[in-house]
Amino acid sequence: MRIALVLEYDGGRYCGWQSQPQSCSIQDALEAALSAIAKEKIRVITAGRTDTGVHALYQVVHFDTAVQRPLSAWVRGVNAFLPNDIAILWATEVSDAFHARYSALERRYLYLLLNQPVRPGIHHHKVGWHHVPLELERMQSAGNILIGEHDFSAFRAAECQAKSPIRTMTQLHITRQGNLFVFDLRANAFLQHMVRNIIGCLVYIGKGKYPPEWMYELLENCNRTCAAPTFSAAGLYLAGVKYHDDWCMPELAEAPLIPGISLIS
């Protein structure tokens, strides 16, 4: 049978999602816990790989197994074998036609950026940080330029393996809560480092280094070296993966999303 899972994790102490020889990834920890419950080797397919230090509020995986277990075993049972910073939230049996990656219609990411003169302490690996004051309106104007279908080559990592740089951004919403900026991005798919590279460019615009219209130039020249450096992974969260209603997946997580966010004022 094929099982789909929704999980969350704090990526602060992991080397990203993808399995590594030194077993330091989220995938390594999850597969070890699933294999302990199944009593056989389990390999998972994910909706999207997250980088070192990136978190997830709503990550989706699927796996195939011949063993029979109640759904509660794939949630509470697996959680008993997982580290405290990784947790299965939900499980269901799906048909072989479901694929965590290829069945996905949309991905959602949040980026939390603390804007204050001094770096964070308690939240150091949960938020990004910039010390120069940022203007919300400038960043909103720039973000609107990215909505729609574009060639996002200027925002992809050099090592990105995607066959095409064309992506459709359906939302880039920016709000401010005290000294915390929340960037809410949705697209059919994202290139490697795409969100963090966009955030870096928005920060340059927000602090006045470039005008909002700079985004048009970046989209036109498709040159990564002309854009801002990749921003910190600490504030990035995979916040949702959307599927067709026929799959009956849980709704995407909604704001405020981050427990303890009210501690940042």
mmCIF file of C-alpha atoms in Angstrom:
data_model
loop_
_atom_site.group_PDB
_atom_site.id
_atom_site.type_symbol
_atom_site.label_atom_id
_atom_site.label_comp_id
_atom_site.label_asym_id
_atom_site.label_seq_id
_atom_site.Cartn_x
_atom_site.Cartn_y
_atom_site.Cartn_z
ATOM 1 C CA MET A 1 0.000 0.000 0.000
ATOM 2 C CA ARG A 2 0.996 3.641 -0.382
ATOM 3 C CA ILE A 3 0.900 5.904 2.666
ATOM 4 C CA ALA A 4 0.970 9.712 2.609
ATOM 5 C CA LEU A 5 2.223 11.660 5.641
ATOM 6 C CA VAL A 6 2.203 15.303 6.673
ATOM 7 C CA LEU A 7 5.027 16.293 9.015
ATOM 8 C CA GLU A 8 6.664 19.322 10.575
ATOM 9 C CA TYR A 9 10.252 19.863 11.660
ATOM 10 C CA ASP A 10 12.780 22.308 13.003
ATOM 11 C CA GLY A 11 15.633 22.153 10.500
ATOM 12 C CA GLY A 12 18.111 23.998 12.692
ATOM 13 C CA ARG A 13 20.366 21.044 13.488
ATOM 14 C CA TYR A 14 19.974 19.067 10.249
ATOM 15 C CA CYS A 15 21.869 19.157 6.959
ATOM 16 C CA GLY A 16 18.660 19.648 5.002
ATOM 17 C CA TRP A 17 16.001 17.212 3.826
ATOM 18 C CA GLN A 18 17.930 14.924 1.487
ATOM 19 C CA SER A 19 19.616 11.787 2.820
ATOM 20 C CA GLN A 20 23.382 12.073 3.352
ATOM 21 C CA PRO A 21 26.126 9.469 3.970
ATOM 22 C CA GLN A 22 26.635 10.850 7.481
ATOM 23 C CA SER A 23 22.877 10.398 8.260
ATOM 24 C CA CYS A 24 22.416 14.046 9.262
ATOM 25 C CA SER A 25 19.238 14.811 7.315
ATOM 26 C CA ILE A 26 15.516 14.947 8.016
ATOM 27 C CA GLN A 27 14.987 12.126 5.523
ATOM 28 C CA ASP A 28 17.490 9.909 7.340
ATOM 29 C CA ALA A 29 15.722 10.390 10.680
ATOM 30 C CA LEU A 30 12.261 9.853 9.198
ATOM 31 C CA GLU A 31 13.182 6.712 7.263
ATOM 32 C CA ALA A 32 14.839 5.198 10.326
ATOM 33 C CA ALA A 33 11.693 5.769 12.402
ATOM 34 C CA LEU A 34 9.359 4.431 9.702
ATOM 35 C CA SER A 35 11.558 1.378 9.226
ATOM 36 C CA ALA A 36 11.422 0.684 12.967
ATOM 37 C CA ILE A 37 7.606 0.557 12.827
ATOM 38 C CA ALA A 38 7.424 -1.358 9.543
ATOM 39 C CA LYS A 39 10.189 -3.830 10.467
ATOM 40 C CA GLU A 40 11.470 -3.357 6.927
ATOM 41 C CA LYS A 41 13.467 -0.742 5.044
ATOM 42 C CA ILE A 42 11.297 2.258 4.123
ATOM 43 C CA ARG A 43 12.230 4.899 1.573
ATOM 44 C CA VAL A 44 10.188 8.089 1.253
ATOM 45 C CA ILE A 45 9.446 10.519 -1.575
ATOM 46 C CA THR A 46 8.979 14.153 -0.568
ATOM 47 C CA ALA A 47 6.969 17.031 -2.006
ATOM 48 C CA GLY A 48 10.049 19.240 -1.917
ATOM 49 C CA ARG A 49 13.582 19.185 -0.522
ATOM 50 C CA THR A 50 14.473 21.799 2.056
ATOM 51 C CA ASP A 51 18.007 23.102 2.563
ATOM 52 C CA THR A 52 20.188 23.040 5.653
ATOM 53 C CA GLY A 53 18.571 25.052 8.439
ATOM 54 C CA VAL A 54 15.180 25.381 6.705
ATOM 55 C CA HIS A 55 12.066 24.416 8.678
ATOM 56 C CA ALA A 56 8.714 22.898 7.698
ATOM 57 C CA LEU A 57 5.239 23.422 9.080
ATOM 58 C CA TYR A 58 3.629 21.234 6.417
ATOM 59 C CA GLN A 59 5.847 18.815 4.513
ATOM 60 C CA VAL A 60 4.317 15.906 2.576
ATOM 61 C CA VAL A 61 5.900 12.534 1.842
ATOM 62 C CA HIS A 62 4.710 9.183 0.583
ATOM 63 C CA PHE A 63 6.102 5.676 0.839
ATOM 64 C CA ASP A 64 5.170 2.154 -0.212
ATOM 65 C CA THR A 65 5.067 -0.810 2.136
ATOM 66 C CA ALA A 66 3.750 -4.377 2.171
ATOM 67 C CA VAL A 67 3.103 -4.401 5.913
ATOM 68 C CA GLN A 68 -0.283 -3.734 7.485
ATOM 69 C CA ARG A 69 -0.363 -1.128 10.252
ATOM 70 C CA PRO A 70 -3.170 1.056 11.631
ATOM 71 C CA LEU A 71 -2.828 4.717 10.639
ATOM 72 C CA SER A 72 -2.160 5.566 14.276
ATOM 73 C CA ALA A 73 1.072 3.552 14.043
ATOM 74 C CA TRP A 74 2.283 5.787 11.223
ATOM 75 C CA VAL A 75 1.637 8.851 13.406
ATOM 76 C CA ARG A 76 2.065 8.191 17.138
ATOM 77 C CA GLY A 77 4.140 5.078 16.622
ATOM 78 C CA VAL A 78 6.616 6.748 14.273
ATOM 79 C CA ASN A 79 6.755 9.849 16.465
ATOM 80 C CA ALA A 80 7.978 7.671 19.325
ATOM 81 C CA PHE A 81 11.088 6.889 17.243
ATOM 82 C CA LEU A 82 11.648 10.408 15.923
ATOM 83 C CA PRO A 83 13.747 13.169 17.511
ATOM 84 C CA ASN A 84 11.695 15.790 19.336
ATOM 85 C CA ASP A 85 12.185 18.356 16.569
ATOM 86 C CA ILE A 86 10.468 16.205 13.910
ATOM 87 C CA ALA A 87 6.823 15.110 14.160
ATOM 88 C CA ILE A 88 4.281 13.325 11.985
ATOM 89 C CA LEU A 89 0.992 15.261 12.061
ATOM 90 C CA TRP A 90 -1.266 13.171 9.836
ATOM 91 C CA ALA A 91 -1.346 9.944 7.786
ATOM 92 C CA THR A 92 -3.635 8.330 5.241
ATOM 93 C CA GLU A 93 -3.622 5.506 2.736
ATOM 94 C CA VAL A 94 -3.613 6.696 -0.884
ATOM 95 C CA SER A 95 -3.733 5.035 -4.284
ATOM 96 C CA ASP A 96 -0.603 4.297 -6.290
ATOM 97 C CA ALA A 97 -1.513 7.279 -8.500
ATOM 98 C CA PHE A 98 -0.630 9.728 -5.717
ATOM 99 C CA HIS A 99 2.859 11.191 -5.770
ATOM 100 C CA ALA A 100 3.982 13.623 -3.076
ATOM 101 C CA ARG A 101 6.011 15.663 -5.564
ATOM 102 C CA TYR A 102 4.350 15.276 -8.957
ATOM 103 C CA SER A 103 0.750 15.446 -7.702
ATOM 104 C CA ALA A 104 1.388 18.776 -5.959
ATOM 105 C CA LEU A 105 -0.281 21.832 -7.494
ATOM 106 C CA GLU A 106 1.259 24.563 -5.360
ATOM 107 C CA ARG A 107 3.866 25.118 -2.657
ATOM 108 C CA ARG A 108 3.764 27.768 0.037
ATOM 109 C CA TYR A 109 6.742 29.219 1.906
ATOM 110 C CA LEU A 110 6.927 31.699 4.745
ATOM 111 C CA TYR A 111 9.949 33.772 5.573
ATOM 112 C CA LEU A 112 10.198 35.484 8.969
ATOM 113 C CA LEU A 113 12.580 38.430 9.075
ATOM 114 C CA LEU A 114 13.439 40.243 12.296
ATOM 115 C CA ASN A 115 14.258 43.898 11.588
ATOM 116 C CA GLN A 116 16.046 45.466 14.541
ATOM 117 C CA PRO A 117 19.530 46.867 15.296
ATOM 118 C CA VAL A 118 20.806 43.825 17.225
ATOM 119 C CA ARG A 119 20.755 40.154 16.303
ATOM 120 C CA PRO A 120 18.242 37.760 17.927
ATOM 121 C CA GLY A 121 19.200 35.382 20.707
ATOM 122 C CA ILE A 122 16.302 33.090 21.653
ATOM 123 C CA HIS A 123 14.973 33.011 18.080
ATOM 124 C CA HIS A 124 18.348 32.973 16.361
ATOM 125 C CA HIS A 125 17.642 29.900 14.209
ATOM 126 C CA LYS A 126 13.919 30.587 13.727
ATOM 127 C CA VAL A 127 14.072 33.992 12.023
ATOM 128 C CA GLY A 128 16.220 35.840 9.542
ATOM 129 C CA TRP A 129 17.657 39.179 10.666
ATOM 130 C CA HIS A 130 18.568 42.520 9.161
ATOM 131 C CA HIS A 131 19.778 45.508 11.157
ATOM 132 C CA VAL A 132 18.971 48.383 8.739
ATOM 133 C CA PRO A 133 15.329 49.651 8.863
ATOM 134 C CA LEU A 134 13.228 48.316 5.970
ATOM 135 C CA GLU A 135 10.305 50.028 4.224
ATOM 136 C CA LEU A 136 7.294 47.760 3.809
ATOM 137 C CA GLU A 137 5.749 49.677 0.901
ATOM 138 C CA ARG A 138 8.919 49.480 -1.211
ATOM 139 C CA MET A 139 9.153 45.717 -0.718
ATOM 140 C CA GLN A 140 5.446 45.233 -1.456
ATOM 141 C CA SER A 141 5.778 47.132 -4.741
ATOM 142 C CA ALA A 142 8.785 45.041 -5.725
ATOM 143 C CA GLY A 143 7.108 41.793 -4.728
ATOM 144 C CA ASN A 144 4.100 42.509 -6.930
ATOM 145 C CA ILE A 145 6.399 42.589 -9.965
ATOM 146 C CA LEU A 146 7.193 38.886 -9.441
ATOM 147 C CA ILE A 147 3.555 37.740 -9.572
ATOM 148 C CA GLY A 148 2.775 35.646 -12.643
ATOM 149 C CA GLU A 149 4.785 33.341 -14.910
ATOM 150 C CA HIS A 150 8.422 34.373 -15.287
ATOM 151 C CA ASP A 151 11.914 33.108 -15.950
ATOM 152 C CA PHE A 152 13.376 33.134 -12.422
ATOM 153 C CA SER A 153 16.977 32.416 -13.489
ATOM 154 C CA ALA A 154 18.217 35.452 -11.537
ATOM 155 C CA PHE A 155 16.882 33.823 -8.363
ATOM 156 C CA ARG A 156 18.051 30.212 -8.773
ATOM 157 C CA ALA A 157 21.147 28.630 -7.265
ATOM 158 C CA ALA A 158 24.028 27.861 -9.609
ATOM 159 C CA GLU A 159 23.725 24.166 -8.702
ATOM 160 C CA CYS A 160 19.936 24.066 -9.253
ATOM 161 C CA GLN A 161 19.028 20.941 -11.243
ATOM 162 C CA ALA A 162 15.549 22.019 -12.396
ATOM 163 C CA LYS A 163 15.057 21.507 -16.131
ATOM 164 C CA SER A 164 13.344 24.861 -16.560
ATOM 165 C CA PRO A 165 13.629 28.198 -14.701
ATOM 166 C CA ILE A 166 10.034 29.091 -15.592
ATOM 167 C CA ARG A 167 7.774 29.269 -12.545
ATOM 168 C CA THR A 168 4.382 30.806 -11.797
ATOM 169 C CA MET A 169 4.242 32.911 -8.633
ATOM 170 C CA THR A 170 0.639 33.187 -7.431
ATOM 171 C CA GLN A 171 1.257 35.148 -4.218
ATOM 172 C CA LEU A 172 3.950 37.279 -2.615
ATOM 173 C CA HIS A 173 2.330 38.952 0.359
ATOM 174 C CA ILE A 174 4.360 40.932 2.887
ATOM 175 C CA THR A 175 3.088 42.053 6.282
ATOM 176 C CA ARG A 176 4.689 43.577 9.344
ATOM 177 C CA GLN A 177 4.035 42.652 12.974
ATOM 178 C CA GLY A 178 6.045 45.015 15.141
ATOM 179 C CA ASN A 179 9.663 44.443 14.155
ATOM 180 C CA LEU A 180 8.895 41.164 12.343
ATOM 181 C CA PHE A 181 8.295 41.049 8.584
ATOM 182 C CA VAL A 182 6.364 38.018 7.300
ATOM 183 C CA PHE A 183 6.819 37.108 3.626
ATOM 184 C CA ASP A 184 4.159 34.700 2.329
ATOM 185 C CA LEU A 185 5.006 33.190 -1.081
ATOM 186 C CA ARG A 186 3.049 30.706 -3.190
ATOM 187 C CA ALA A 187 3.979 29.230 -6.561
ATOM 188 C CA ASN A 188 3.421 26.107 -8.613
ATOM 189 C CA ALA A 189 7.013 25.180 -7.719
ATOM 190 C CA PHE A 190 10.216 26.840 -6.518
ATOM 191 C CA LEU A 191 13.783 26.659 -7.792
ATOM 192 C CA GLN A 192 16.676 25.896 -5.445
ATOM 193 C CA HIS A 193 17.299 28.898 -3.155
ATOM 194 C CA MET A 194 14.615 30.846 -5.036
ATOM 195 C CA VAL A 195 12.802 32.118 -1.938
ATOM 196 C CA ARG A 196 15.980 33.108 -0.094
ATOM 197 C CA ASN A 197 17.316 34.886 -3.178
ATOM 198 C CA ILE A 198 14.054 36.785 -3.572
ATOM 199 C CA ILE A 199 14.172 37.790 0.096
ATOM 200 C CA GLY A 200 17.717 39.051 -0.334
ATOM 201 C CA CYS A 201 16.628 41.263 -3.240
ATOM 202 C CA LEU A 202 13.583 42.538 -1.341
ATOM 203 C CA VAL A 203 15.824 43.489 1.592
ATOM 204 C CA TYR A 204 18.104 45.456 -0.762
ATOM 205 C CA ILE A 205 15.034 47.297 -2.037
ATOM 206 C CA GLY A 206 13.526 47.733 1.433
ATOM 207 C CA LYS A 207 16.632 49.471 2.757
ATOM 208 C CA GLY A 208 16.843 51.763 -0.288
ATOM 209 C CA LYS A 209 19.819 50.304 -2.130
ATOM 210 C CA TYR A 210 17.695 49.793 -5.263
ATOM 211 C CA PRO A 211 14.243 51.000 -6.369
ATOM 212 C CA PRO A 212 11.357 48.509 -6.592
ATOM 213 C CA GLU A 213 11.691 48.594 -10.407
ATOM 214 C CA TRP A 214 15.015 46.760 -10.047
ATOM 215 C CA MET A 215 12.965 43.557 -9.997
ATOM 216 C CA TYR A 216 12.040 44.145 -13.657
ATOM 217 C CA GLU A 217 15.742 44.300 -14.533
ATOM 218 C CA LEU A 218 16.497 41.053 -12.724
ATOM 219 C CA LEU A 219 13.668 39.212 -14.457
ATOM 220 C CA GLU A 220 14.800 40.542 -17.828
ATOM 221 C CA ASN A 221 18.536 39.882 -17.579
ATOM 222 C CA CYS A 222 18.138 36.394 -15.975
ATOM 223 C CA ASN A 223 21.582 36.811 -14.397
ATOM 224 C CA ARG A 224 22.037 35.447 -10.884
ATOM 225 C CA THR A 225 25.218 37.460 -10.355
ATOM 226 C CA CYS A 226 23.262 40.719 -10.702
ATOM 227 C CA ALA A 227 20.921 39.871 -7.820
ATOM 228 C CA ALA A 228 21.444 40.080 -4.052
ATOM 229 C CA PRO A 229 23.285 37.352 -2.100
ATOM 230 C CA THR A 230 21.289 34.375 -0.838
ATOM 231 C CA PHE A 231 19.624 35.285 2.462
ATOM 232 C CA SER A 232 19.822 33.232 5.667
ATOM 233 C CA ALA A 233 17.999 29.889 5.817
ATOM 234 C CA ALA A 234 16.995 30.398 9.448
ATOM 235 C CA GLY A 235 13.733 32.240 8.770
ATOM 236 C CA LEU A 236 12.438 29.996 5.980
ATOM 237 C CA TYR A 237 9.485 27.629 6.481
ATOM 238 C CA LEU A 238 7.790 25.266 4.050
ATOM 239 C CA ALA A 239 4.241 26.115 5.084
ATOM 240 C CA GLY A 240 2.061 24.103 2.739
ATOM 241 C CA VAL A 241 1.705 21.826 -0.268
ATOM 242 C CA LYS A 242 -1.583 21.963 -2.155
ATOM 243 C CA TYR A 243 -3.144 18.997 -3.960
ATOM 244 C CA HIS A 244 -6.342 18.391 -5.887
ATOM 245 C CA ASP A 245 -9.347 18.043 -3.602
ATOM 246 C CA ASP A 246 -9.782 14.426 -4.732
ATOM 247 C CA TRP A 247 -6.784 13.471 -2.579
ATOM 248 C CA CYS A 248 -8.510 14.788 0.591
ATOM 249 C CA MET A 249 -5.285 16.162 2.033
ATOM 250 C CA PRO A 250 -5.496 18.439 5.099
ATOM 251 C CA GLU A 251 -5.805 22.172 4.506
ATOM 252 C CA LEU A 252 -2.644 24.235 4.277
ATOM 253 C CA ALA A 253 -1.552 25.716 7.577
ATOM 254 C CA GLU A 254 -2.786 29.241 8.259
ATOM 255 C CA ALA A 255 -1.393 32.200 10.229
ATOM 256 C CA PRO A 256 -0.054 32.759 12.839
ATOM 257 C CA LEU A 257 1.687 29.414 12.184
ATOM 258 C CA ILE A 258 4.701 29.918 14.430
ATOM 259 C CA PRO A 259 4.198 29.057 18.125
ATOM 260 C CA GLY A 260 5.609 31.775 20.326
ATOM 261 C CA ILE A 261 5.656 34.382 17.579
ATOM 262 C CA SER A 262 4.057 36.836 20.014
ATOM 263 C CA LEU A 263 7.308 36.742 21.990
ATOM 264 C CA ILE A 264 8.846 38.836 19.209
ATOM 265 C CA SER A 265 7.538 42.378 19.574
#
